[in-house]
Amino acid sequence: MIVLDSVNKTYQVGGTPLHALDNVTLSIETGEYLSVMGPSGSGKSTLLNMIGLLDHPDSGSYLFNGVATETLPEQELARLRGENIGFIFQAFHLINRLTAFENIELPMVLAGEPVKSRRSSVRQVLDMVGLGDRADHKPNQLSGGQLQRVAIARALVMHPKLLLADEPTGNLDSVSGKEVIEVLEQLNREGITLILVTHDRHIGKRANRRIRMVDGKIEKDERQGKG
Amino acid sequence: MIVLDSVNKTYQVGGTPLHALDNVTLSIETGEYLSVMGPSGSGKSTLLNMIGLLDHPDSGSYLFNGVATETLPEQELARLRGENIGFIFQAFHLINRLTAFENIELPMVLAGEPVKSRRSSVRQVLDMVGLGDRADHKPNQLSGGQLQRVAIARALVMHPKLLLADEPTGNLDSVSGKEVIEVLEQLNREGITLILVTHDRHIGKRANRRIRMVDGKIEKDERQGKG
Ligand SMILES: Nc1ncnc2c1ncn2[C@@H]1O[C@H](COP(=O)(O)OP(=O)(O)OP(=O)(O)O)[C@@H](O)[C@H]1O
Ligand SMILES: Nc1ncnc2c1ncn2[C@@H]1O[C@H](COP(=O)(O)OP(=O)(O)OP(=O)(O)O)[C@@H](O)[C@H]1O
Ligand SMILES: [Mg+2]
Ligand SMILES: [Mg+2]
């Protein structure tokens, strides 16, 4: 599903070049469950944005479902994203003038889904993340962990084939965090490819395959038997 | 230092009233080290904002260093905050057009500190949080955990007497997170009153006194011996 080959992403701030991604080569099969861990600033979010077609390499290639993505126009990337990818952002990126319900509904509105099916899908994911009684709250009327759960629900509402989760439990107590991970793992068992960036080692080690990043490089890539 | 008596904070969203703080009574001595834990949405940030003079009770009283705060004008609250309180926000609240250096420097600029002492204080806290080589980056050029560390540095730069930390390690790997907690605990040993909201039980249990909130109430308030 995902084939990154010698991907580089370099920033210039002042004098020295900063290698946010340094020669990253990585293949991920459909249906895999992968965790990505590593120190703050090691390139995890940059990697996820690249995989999620929100950013493009400076060099190297990225094949998504066999399609070479580096040369695609933005319109085509947007279509691929909309049809395939759900993204839980580390900073949530919610819309402040919309309620929780409307934020979650937004991808379906943009995809032209009819009102009735939108309503039932949004209700369903709101319940999955325990926010049924917060549907009408706007972001400034929600706690940090509730905002995180709205971001999670929004990523799930269109049943994406690829789910990218950037630290989805950082603002959640251990009970809510566990519930969220169980929801994501259930979706993975149903066939969704799941890539989870986390700082929580208890969560990271639940994945079948674990990647460790340091200074923009993939330092470790281990699989473990299921069970 | 802090005396909350029967403090209530109630929101109305649509029909039903929401008791974000429900009859909270709490006394905190100067120099204490307290953790506040509890489920997402239980009122921890609301409590911290109240203590930090960023919000006021709907009923009940709050004495800060013996001063009745409910009737103070905003100008006076701002002065008390500026002179006494450092706040690490759950959502960071950094200024996007300023660099990390300038964000951290801001409280000192507002307090009229001369340039030379500002520069050395900012350099010092940047090193304490491991961001010496990111000083000139703006928020959109920083990772999630780097943003969190800028927010931490900004709260420390004026050596406040009271430090309020709302989930200061949620975006940090366990190594960076531990370093941050050790910095905060060192400041507490030097006399700073430290109130730490956290979802991480390993961190929460390091405090001498542990508060648990549920549904806007203080459900538990335990002290343990030192050592
Ligand atoms: N302006 C508001 N209007 C309505 N409800 C609000 C408002 N602000 C907060 N709330 C509600 O008050 C409750 C307490 O919020 P608070 O931010 O204190 O929770 P918290 O314990 O910090 O949660 P978390 O661990 O998720 O950060 C939440 O259930 C939230 O939905
Ligand atoms: N636009 C940019 N310009 C310059 N440097 C950047 C930019 N965006 C990111 N960086 C740098 O690239 C590095 C990788 O950032 P990234 O956000 O991928 O880290 P991360 O592993 O997700 O960290 P965290 O665990 O703190 O979220 C960081 O050191 C950051 O300072
Ligand atoms: Mg990140
Ligand atoms: Mg909070």
Tab-separated table of C-alpha atoms and ligand atoms in Angstrom, chain A residues 41 44-46 90 166-167 197 199, chain B residues 143-145 171, ligand 3:
chain	number	residue	atom	x	y	z
A	41	GLY	CA	11.717	16.154	17.158
A	44	LYS	CA	7.523	11.118	13.382
A	45	SER	CA	4.935	13.755	12.448
A	46	THR	CA	6.891	14.657	9.320
A	90	GLN	CA	-1.182	15.901	16.964
A	166	ASP	CA	-0.381	11.177	15.587
A	167	GLU	CA	-0.253	10.747	19.380
A	197	VAL	CA	2.698	7.549	16.413
A	199	HIS	CA	5.166	8.417	23.074
B	143	SER	CA	7.423	19.583	16.535
B	144	GLY	CA	4.547	19.056	18.995
B	145	GLY	CA	6.876	18.207	21.843
B	171	ASN	CA	3.586	15.398	23.813
C	3	MG	MG	5.029	15.058	16.373
